[in-house]
Short mmCIF file of C-alpha atoms in Angstrom, two decimals:
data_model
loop_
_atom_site.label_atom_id
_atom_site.label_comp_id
_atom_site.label_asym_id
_atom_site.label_seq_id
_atom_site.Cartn_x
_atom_site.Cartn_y
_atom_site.Cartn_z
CA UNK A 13 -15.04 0.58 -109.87
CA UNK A 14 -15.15 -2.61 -111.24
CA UNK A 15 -13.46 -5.88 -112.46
CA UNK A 16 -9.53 -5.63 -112.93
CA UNK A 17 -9.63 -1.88 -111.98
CA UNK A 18 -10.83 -2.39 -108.77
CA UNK A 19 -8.91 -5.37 -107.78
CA UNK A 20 -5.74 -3.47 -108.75
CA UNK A 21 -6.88 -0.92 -106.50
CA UNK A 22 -7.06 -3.86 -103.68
CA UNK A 23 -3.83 -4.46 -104.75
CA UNK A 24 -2.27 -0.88 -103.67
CA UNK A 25 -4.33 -0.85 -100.21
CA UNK A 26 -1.22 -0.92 -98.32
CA UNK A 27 0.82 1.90 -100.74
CA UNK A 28 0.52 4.67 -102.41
CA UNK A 29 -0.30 5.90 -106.50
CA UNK A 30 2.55 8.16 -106.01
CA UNK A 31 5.34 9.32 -104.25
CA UNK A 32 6.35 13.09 -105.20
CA UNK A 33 10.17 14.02 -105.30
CA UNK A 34 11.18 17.14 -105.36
CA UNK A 35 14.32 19.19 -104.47
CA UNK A 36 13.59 21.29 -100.96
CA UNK A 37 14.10 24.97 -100.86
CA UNK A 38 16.04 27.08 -98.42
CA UNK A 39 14.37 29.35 -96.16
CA UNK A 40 13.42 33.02 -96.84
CA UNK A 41 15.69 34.97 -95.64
CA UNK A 42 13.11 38.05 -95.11
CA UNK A 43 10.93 34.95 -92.87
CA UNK A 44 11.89 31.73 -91.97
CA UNK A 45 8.35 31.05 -90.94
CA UNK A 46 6.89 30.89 -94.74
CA UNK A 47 7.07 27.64 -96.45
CA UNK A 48 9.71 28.01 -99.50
CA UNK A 49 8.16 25.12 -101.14
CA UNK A 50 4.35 26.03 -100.40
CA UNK A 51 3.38 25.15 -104.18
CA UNK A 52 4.79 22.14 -103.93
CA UNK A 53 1.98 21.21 -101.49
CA UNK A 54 -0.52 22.89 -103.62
CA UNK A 55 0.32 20.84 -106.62
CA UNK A 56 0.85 17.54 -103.95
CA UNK A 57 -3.11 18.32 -102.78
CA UNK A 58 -4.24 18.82 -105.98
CA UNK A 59 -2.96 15.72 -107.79
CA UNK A 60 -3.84 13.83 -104.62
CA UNK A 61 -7.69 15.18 -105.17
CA UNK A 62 -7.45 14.14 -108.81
CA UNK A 63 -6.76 10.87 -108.29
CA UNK A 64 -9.00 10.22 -105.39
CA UNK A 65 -11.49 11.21 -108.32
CA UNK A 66 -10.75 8.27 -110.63
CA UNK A 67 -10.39 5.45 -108.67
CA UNK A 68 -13.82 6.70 -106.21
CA UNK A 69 -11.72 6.47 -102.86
CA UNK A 70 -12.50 7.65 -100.02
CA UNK A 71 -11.52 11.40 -99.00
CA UNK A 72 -9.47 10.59 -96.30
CA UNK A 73 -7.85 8.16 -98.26
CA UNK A 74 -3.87 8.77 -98.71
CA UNK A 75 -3.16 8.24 -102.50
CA UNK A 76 0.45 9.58 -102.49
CA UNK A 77 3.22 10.57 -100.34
CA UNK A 78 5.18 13.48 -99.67
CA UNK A 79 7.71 13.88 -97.25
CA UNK A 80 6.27 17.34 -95.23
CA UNK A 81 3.61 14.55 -94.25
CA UNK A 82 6.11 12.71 -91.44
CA UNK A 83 5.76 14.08 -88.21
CA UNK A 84 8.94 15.67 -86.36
CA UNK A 85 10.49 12.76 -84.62
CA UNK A 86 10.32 10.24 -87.60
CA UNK A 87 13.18 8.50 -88.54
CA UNK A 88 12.69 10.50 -91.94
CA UNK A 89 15.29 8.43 -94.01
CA UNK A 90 13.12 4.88 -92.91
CA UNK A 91 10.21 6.74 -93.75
CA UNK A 92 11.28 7.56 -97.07
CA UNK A 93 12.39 4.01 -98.13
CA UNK A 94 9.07 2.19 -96.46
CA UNK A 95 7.53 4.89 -99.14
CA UNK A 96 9.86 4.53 -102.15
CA UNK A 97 9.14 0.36 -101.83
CA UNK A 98 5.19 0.82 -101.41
CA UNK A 99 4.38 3.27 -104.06
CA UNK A 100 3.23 2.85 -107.51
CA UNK A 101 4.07 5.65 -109.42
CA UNK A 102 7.59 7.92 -108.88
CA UNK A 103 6.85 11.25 -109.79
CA UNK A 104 9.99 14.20 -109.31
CA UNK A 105 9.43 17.52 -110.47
CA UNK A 106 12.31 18.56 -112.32
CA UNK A 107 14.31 21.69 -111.76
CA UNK A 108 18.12 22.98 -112.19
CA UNK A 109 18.37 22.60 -108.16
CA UNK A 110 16.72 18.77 -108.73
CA UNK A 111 19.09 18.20 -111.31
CA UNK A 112 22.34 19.48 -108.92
CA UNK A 113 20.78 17.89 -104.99
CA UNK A 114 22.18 14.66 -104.29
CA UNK A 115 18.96 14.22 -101.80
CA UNK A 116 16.11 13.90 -105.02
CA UNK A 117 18.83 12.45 -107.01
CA UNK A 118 19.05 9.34 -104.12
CA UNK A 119 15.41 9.10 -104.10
CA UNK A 120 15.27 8.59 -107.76
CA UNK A 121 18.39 6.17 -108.43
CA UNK A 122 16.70 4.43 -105.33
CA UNK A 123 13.65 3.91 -107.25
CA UNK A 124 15.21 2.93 -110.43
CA UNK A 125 16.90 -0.05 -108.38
CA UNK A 126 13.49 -0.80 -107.28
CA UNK A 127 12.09 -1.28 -110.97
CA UNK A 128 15.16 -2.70 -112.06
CA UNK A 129 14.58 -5.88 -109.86
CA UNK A 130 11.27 -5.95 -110.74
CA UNK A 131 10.05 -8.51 -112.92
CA UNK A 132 6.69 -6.50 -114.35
CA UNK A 133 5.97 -5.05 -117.80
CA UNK A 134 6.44 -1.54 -118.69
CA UNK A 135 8.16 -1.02 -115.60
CA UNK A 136 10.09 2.28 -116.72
CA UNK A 137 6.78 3.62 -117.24
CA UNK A 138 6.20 3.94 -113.47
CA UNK A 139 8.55 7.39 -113.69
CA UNK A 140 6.45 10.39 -114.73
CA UNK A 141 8.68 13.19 -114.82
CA UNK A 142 7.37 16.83 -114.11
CA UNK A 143 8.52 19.95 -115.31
CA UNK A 144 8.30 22.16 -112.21
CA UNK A 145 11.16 24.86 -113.30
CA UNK A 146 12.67 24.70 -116.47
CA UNK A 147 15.96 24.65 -117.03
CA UNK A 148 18.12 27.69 -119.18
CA UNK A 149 18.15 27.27 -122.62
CA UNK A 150 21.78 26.42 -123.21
CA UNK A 151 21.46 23.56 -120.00
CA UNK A 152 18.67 21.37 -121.66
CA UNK A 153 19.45 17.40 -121.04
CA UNK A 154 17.14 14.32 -121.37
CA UNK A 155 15.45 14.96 -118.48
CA UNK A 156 13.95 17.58 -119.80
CA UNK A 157 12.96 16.20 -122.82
CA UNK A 158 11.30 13.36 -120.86
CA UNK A 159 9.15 15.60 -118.52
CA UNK A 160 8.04 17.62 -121.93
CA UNK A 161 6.58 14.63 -123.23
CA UNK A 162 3.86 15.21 -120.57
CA UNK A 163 2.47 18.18 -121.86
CA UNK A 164 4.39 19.80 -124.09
CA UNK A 165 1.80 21.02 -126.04
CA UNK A 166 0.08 22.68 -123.21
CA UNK A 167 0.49 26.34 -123.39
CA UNK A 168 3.06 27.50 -121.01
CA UNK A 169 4.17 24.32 -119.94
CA UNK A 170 7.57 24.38 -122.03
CA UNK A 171 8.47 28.19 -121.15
CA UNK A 172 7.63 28.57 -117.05
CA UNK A 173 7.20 24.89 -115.93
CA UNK A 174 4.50 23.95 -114.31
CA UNK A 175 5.14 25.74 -110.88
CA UNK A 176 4.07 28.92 -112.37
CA UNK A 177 0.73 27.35 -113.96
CA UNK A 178 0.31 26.73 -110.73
CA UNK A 179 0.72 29.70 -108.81
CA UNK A 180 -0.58 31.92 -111.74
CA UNK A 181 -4.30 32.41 -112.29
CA UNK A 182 -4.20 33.50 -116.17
CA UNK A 183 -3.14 30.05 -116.30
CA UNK A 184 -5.47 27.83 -114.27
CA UNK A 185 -6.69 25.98 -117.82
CA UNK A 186 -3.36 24.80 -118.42
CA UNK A 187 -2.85 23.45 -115.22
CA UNK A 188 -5.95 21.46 -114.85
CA UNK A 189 -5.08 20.24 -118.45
CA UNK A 190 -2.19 19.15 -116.99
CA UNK A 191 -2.95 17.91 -113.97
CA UNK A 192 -6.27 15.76 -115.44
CA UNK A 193 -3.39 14.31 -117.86
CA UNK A 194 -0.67 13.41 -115.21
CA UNK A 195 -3.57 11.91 -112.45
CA UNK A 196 -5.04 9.77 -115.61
CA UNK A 197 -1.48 8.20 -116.37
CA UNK A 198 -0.52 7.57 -112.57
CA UNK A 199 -3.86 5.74 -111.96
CA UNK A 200 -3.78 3.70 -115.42
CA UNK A 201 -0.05 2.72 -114.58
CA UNK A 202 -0.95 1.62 -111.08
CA UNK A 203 -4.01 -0.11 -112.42
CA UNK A 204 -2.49 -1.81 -115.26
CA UNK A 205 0.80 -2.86 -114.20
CA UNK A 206 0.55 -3.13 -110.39
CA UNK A 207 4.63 -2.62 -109.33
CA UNK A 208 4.35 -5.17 -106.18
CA UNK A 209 5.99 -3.95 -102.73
CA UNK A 210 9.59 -3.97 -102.24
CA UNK A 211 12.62 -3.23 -100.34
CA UNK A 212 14.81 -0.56 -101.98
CA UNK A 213 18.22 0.80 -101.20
CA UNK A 214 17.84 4.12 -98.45
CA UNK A 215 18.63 7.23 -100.33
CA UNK A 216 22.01 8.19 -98.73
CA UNK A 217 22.99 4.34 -98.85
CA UNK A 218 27.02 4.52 -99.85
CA UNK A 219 26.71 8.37 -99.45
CA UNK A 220 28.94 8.56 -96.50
CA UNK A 221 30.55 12.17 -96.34
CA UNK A 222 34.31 12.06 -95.06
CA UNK A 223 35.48 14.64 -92.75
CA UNK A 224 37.61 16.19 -95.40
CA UNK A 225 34.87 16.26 -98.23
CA UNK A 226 32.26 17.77 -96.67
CA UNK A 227 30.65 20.75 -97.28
CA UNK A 228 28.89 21.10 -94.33
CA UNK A 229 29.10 19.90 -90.89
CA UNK A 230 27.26 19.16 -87.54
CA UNK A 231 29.59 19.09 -84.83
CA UNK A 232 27.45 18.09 -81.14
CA UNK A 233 29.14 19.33 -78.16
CA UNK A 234 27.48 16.82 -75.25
CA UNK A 235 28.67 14.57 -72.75
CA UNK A 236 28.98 10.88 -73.31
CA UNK A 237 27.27 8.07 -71.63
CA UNK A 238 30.76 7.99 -69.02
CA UNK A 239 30.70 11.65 -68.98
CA UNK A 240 27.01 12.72 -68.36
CA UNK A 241 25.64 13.20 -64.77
CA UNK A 242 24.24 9.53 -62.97
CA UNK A 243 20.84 11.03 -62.97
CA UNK A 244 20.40 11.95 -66.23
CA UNK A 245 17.57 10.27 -67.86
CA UNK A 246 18.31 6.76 -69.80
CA UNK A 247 18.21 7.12 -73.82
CA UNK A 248 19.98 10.45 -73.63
CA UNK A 249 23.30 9.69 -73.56
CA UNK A 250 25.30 6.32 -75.58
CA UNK A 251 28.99 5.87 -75.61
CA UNK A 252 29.37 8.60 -78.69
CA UNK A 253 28.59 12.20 -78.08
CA UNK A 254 27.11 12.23 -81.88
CA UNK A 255 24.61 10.18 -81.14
CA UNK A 256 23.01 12.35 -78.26
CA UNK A 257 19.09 12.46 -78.04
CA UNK A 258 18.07 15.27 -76.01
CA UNK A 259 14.63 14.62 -76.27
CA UNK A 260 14.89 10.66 -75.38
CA UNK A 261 12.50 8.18 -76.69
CA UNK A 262 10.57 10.91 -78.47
CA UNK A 263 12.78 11.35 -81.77
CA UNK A 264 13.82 8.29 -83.46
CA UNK A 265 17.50 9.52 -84.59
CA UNK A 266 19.58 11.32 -83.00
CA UNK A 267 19.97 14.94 -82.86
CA UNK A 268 22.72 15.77 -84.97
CA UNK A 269 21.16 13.44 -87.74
CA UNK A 270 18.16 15.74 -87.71
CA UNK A 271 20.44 18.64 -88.86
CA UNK A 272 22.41 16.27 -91.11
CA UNK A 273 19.44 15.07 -93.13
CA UNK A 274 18.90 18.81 -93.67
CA UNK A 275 20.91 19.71 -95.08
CA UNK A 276 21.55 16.77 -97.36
CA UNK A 277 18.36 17.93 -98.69
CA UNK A 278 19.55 21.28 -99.69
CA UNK A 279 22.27 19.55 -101.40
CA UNK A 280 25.36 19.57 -99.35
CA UNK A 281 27.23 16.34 -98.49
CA UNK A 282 27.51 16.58 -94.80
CA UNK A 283 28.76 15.03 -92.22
CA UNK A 284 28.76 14.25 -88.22
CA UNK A 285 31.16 14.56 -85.37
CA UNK A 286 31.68 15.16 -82.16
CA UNK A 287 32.81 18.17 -80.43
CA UNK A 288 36.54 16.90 -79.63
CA UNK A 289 36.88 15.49 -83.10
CA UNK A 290 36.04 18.32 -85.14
CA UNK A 291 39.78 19.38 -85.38
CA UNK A 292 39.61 22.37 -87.66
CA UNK A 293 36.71 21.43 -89.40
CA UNK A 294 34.58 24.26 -88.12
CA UNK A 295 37.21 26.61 -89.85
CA UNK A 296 36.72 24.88 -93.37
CA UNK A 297 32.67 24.52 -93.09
CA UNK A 298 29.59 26.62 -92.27
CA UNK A 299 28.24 24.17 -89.68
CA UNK A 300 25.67 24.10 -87.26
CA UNK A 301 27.21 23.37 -83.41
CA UNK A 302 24.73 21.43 -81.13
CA UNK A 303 25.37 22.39 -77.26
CA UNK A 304 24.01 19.69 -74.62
CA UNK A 305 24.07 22.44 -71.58
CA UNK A 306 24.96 19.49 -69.67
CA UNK A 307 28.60 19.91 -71.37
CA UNK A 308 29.56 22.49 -68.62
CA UNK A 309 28.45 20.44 -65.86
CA UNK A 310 32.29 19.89 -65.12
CA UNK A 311 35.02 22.33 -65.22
CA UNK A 312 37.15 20.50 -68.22
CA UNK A 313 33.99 20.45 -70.48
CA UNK A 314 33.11 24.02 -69.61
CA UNK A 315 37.13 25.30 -70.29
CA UNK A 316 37.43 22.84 -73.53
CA UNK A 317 33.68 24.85 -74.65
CA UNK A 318 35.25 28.39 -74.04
CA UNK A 319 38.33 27.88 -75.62
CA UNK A 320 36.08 26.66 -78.92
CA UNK A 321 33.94 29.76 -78.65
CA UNK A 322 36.09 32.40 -78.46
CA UNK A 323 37.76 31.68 -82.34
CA UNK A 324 34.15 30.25 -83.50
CA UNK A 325 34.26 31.77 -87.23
CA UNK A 326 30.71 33.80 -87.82
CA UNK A 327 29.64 30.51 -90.22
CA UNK A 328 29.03 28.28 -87.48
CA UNK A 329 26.03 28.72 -86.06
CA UNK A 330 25.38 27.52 -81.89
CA UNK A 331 22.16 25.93 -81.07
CA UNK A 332 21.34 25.40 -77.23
CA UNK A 333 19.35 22.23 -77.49
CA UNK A 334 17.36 21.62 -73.59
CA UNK A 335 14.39 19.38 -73.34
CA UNK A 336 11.70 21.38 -71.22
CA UNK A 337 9.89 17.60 -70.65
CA UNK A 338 12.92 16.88 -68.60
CA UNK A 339 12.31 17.37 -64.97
CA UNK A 340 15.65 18.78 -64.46
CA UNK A 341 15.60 21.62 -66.87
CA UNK A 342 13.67 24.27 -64.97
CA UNK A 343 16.54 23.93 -62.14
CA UNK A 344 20.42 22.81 -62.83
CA UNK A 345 19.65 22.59 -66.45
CA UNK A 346 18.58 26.15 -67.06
CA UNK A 347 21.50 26.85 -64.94
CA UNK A 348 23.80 25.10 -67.45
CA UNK A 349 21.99 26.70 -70.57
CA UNK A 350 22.40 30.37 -69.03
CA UNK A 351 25.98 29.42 -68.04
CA UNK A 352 26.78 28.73 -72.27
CA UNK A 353 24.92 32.15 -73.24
CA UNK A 354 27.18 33.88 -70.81
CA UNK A 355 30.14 32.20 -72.18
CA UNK A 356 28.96 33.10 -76.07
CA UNK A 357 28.89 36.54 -74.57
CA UNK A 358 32.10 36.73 -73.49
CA UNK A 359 33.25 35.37 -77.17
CA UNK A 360 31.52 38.51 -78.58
CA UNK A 361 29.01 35.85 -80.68
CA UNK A 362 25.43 36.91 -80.74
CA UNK A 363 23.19 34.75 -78.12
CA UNK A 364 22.49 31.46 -79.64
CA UNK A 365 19.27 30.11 -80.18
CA UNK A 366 17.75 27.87 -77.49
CA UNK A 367 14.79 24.90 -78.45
CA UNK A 368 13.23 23.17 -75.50
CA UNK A 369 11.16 20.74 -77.90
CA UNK A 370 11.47 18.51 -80.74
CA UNK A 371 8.92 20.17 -83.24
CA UNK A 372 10.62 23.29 -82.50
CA UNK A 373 13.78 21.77 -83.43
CA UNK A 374 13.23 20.05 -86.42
CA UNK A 375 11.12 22.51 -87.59
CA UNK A 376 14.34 25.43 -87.08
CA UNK A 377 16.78 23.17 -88.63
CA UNK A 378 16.44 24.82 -92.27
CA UNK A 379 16.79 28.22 -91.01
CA UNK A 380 19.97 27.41 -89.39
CA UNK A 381 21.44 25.36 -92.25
CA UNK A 382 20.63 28.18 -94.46
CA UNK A 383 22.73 31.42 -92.21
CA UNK A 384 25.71 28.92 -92.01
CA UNK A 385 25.77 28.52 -95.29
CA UNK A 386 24.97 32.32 -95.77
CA UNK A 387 27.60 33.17 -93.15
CA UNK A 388 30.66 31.30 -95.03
CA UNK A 389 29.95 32.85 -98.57
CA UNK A 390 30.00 35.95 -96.79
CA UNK A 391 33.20 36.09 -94.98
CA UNK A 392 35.32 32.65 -95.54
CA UNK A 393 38.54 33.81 -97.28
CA UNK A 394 38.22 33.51 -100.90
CA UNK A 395 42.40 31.91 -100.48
CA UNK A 396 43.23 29.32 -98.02
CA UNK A 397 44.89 31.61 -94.86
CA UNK A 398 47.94 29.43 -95.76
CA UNK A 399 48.69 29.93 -98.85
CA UNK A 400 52.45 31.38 -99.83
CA UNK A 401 52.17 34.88 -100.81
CA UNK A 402 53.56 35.51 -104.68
CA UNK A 403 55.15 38.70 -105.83
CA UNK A 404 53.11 40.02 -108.60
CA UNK A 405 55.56 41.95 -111.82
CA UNK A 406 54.75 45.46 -111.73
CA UNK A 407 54.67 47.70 -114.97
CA UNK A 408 57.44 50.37 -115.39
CA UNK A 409 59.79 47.93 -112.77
CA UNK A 410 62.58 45.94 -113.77
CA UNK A 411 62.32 42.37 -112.89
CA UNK A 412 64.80 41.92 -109.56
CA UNK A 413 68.03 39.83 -110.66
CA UNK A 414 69.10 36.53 -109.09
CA UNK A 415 71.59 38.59 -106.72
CA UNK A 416 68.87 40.71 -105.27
CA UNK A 417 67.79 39.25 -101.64
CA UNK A 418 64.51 37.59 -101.50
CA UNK A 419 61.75 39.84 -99.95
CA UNK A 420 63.20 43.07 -100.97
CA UNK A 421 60.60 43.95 -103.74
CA UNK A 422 57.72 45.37 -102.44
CA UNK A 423 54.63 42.96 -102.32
CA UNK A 424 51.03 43.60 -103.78
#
């Protein structure tokens, strides 16, 4: 490479071509271990390969960015803004769940911001829509129309999106059409109109989730800073049970943040509190409940836990969070964690799950997001419980008469 092409390459050292959006998948229900969104990183390889290919970089090289890359105690939302401000190129792969998730949605009015303060040419260029799943036929909006003008003439491309070029064989030609086409335009653009770094807004800036609009929420039953044993380890506890790190100075957020973020990404506004200020909040949500063993360390955080447990609706889902780094979880900690499974017991709930390190953590969070969720369509009442009763006019039955006593006609 040579001349303007390679100093606009210079230019990009510190970035990336692209950064690829895309709206993440729940779990499989029949394995939580497979990766929902495993074409996604097929496609995120192969464009990565393609571009590496035109501008003669090096393999190791990283030329784009996609989020499965950040390791599991990132602070994943910093992460995601450093990458939105040093990219080039903003590609999201449209679908009807892209379309409806808040989370992709952020990322690209986050972007948008970004170009909109930007004083280059052809800035709007630097958005290269995708048509990963297409949307029905009687739902068809301008986004649509703007990732067809990719390759609409591509075989295929229109009618399955190009997820199922992907994954399908009989139509590998179309997909390397497409894929030559879409790693041409994202190095030109770069090349050509070199978007310079910049800060951008975070994704769920101004996205705060009140208590009473949520539809999901992470409630973390742990001591405070004032509550928690003296010789518990420093970093652990603050004066706010939310913001409890079990595993220290290893994850960069806290815990329940982790779970929050995951859910934000499957498209539910969520939000955070602690144990004694959940109210009934539990009752209204599928949520995921974060137990600190260390809660039962004293007898009024161990009765305050019971009395929680035993009318815990089947759509909140316990997970027994205890740090097997910590020198004190083999002994009194173990203790703790075997004291909470005993009290689940005695609630009738299944025995909760129980992570002893970060990876594992993170890396369950989906899963459990998901069987909340699952767990409230199931068996929340389709009524609020409160909700007045109202006598329903029965064929072949006279209306009652404004002397007859209220609560004489039978009810249906």
């Amino acid at each position: 490479m040579t001349g303007s092409g390679a100093a606009a390459a210079a230019a990009i050292d510190d970035g990336t071509y692209f950064f690829l959006s895309y709206a993440h998948s729940a779990p499989m229900l029949e394995d939580p271990r497979l990766d929902p969104d495993k074409w996604v990183k097929v496609f995120f390889d192969d464009l990565s390969a393609a571009i590496r290919s035109r501008i003669s970089a090096a393999d190791g090289r990283q030329v784009g960015f996609f989020d499965a890359q950040l390791h599991s105690g990132a602070d994943w939302e910093e992460a995601l803004t450093a990458a939105l401000g040093n990219t080039q190129v903003f590609v999201p792969l449209y679908s009807p769940a892209y379309l409806s998730n808040s989370w992709p949605l952020g990322e690209l009015e986050s972007f948008r911001r970004r170009l909109k303060a930007s004083p280059i040419a052809e800035k709007y260029r630097h958005i290269i829509p995708v048509l990963w799943i297409p949307l029905p036929s009687w739902d068809q909006s301008a986004e649509t129309r703007e990732a067809l003008e990719l390759a609409g003439d591509v075989p295929g491309y229109a009618e399955n999106g190009l997820r199922a070029l992907c994954m399908l064989a009989s139509y590998r030609a179309a997909y390397q059409e497409i894929l030559g086409r879409l790693a041409t335009e994202v190095t030109q653009i770069a090349q050509r109109y070199p978007l310079p770094p910049s800060r951008v807004p975070k994704v769920a800036e101004a996205q705060h989730t009140s208590l009473a609009d949520a539809q999901f929420v992470v409630v973390v039953a742990a001591p405070t800073r004032a509550e928690a044993p003296a010789d518990r380890e420093p970093g652990v506890y603050t004066e706010r049970s939310e913001q409890w790190r079990p595993f220290g100075q290893d994850q960069a957020l806290p815990a329940a943040k982790y779970v929050a973020s995951t859910a934000e990404r499957l498209g539910l506004a969520t939000h955070v509190t602690s144990f004694a200020d959940a109210g009934d909040a539990m009752v209204r949500c599928p949520s995921v409940l974060l137990i600190d063993p260390w809660v039962v360390s004293d007898s009024a955080g161990e009765h305050d836990l019971a009395l929680v447990l035993k009318r815990l609706p089947r759509w909140v889902i316990p997970l027994v969070v205890l740090n097997e780094s910590d020198p004190h979880s083999a002994t009194v900690g173990t203790r703790f964690a075997d004291r909470v499974a005993r009290m689940l017991g005695a609630a009738n709930r299944p025995p909760a799950k129980r992570v002893g390190q970060l990876p594992e953590f993170v890396q369950i969070m989906p899963e459990l997001v998901t069987e909340a969720r699952r767990q409230y369509l199931k068996n929340a009442p389709v009524l609020p419980p409160d909700r007045p009763r109202v006598r329903r006019p029965q064929l072949g039955r006279p209306e009652p008469s404004g002397d007859t006593p209220a609560g004489t006609e039978e009810e249906r």
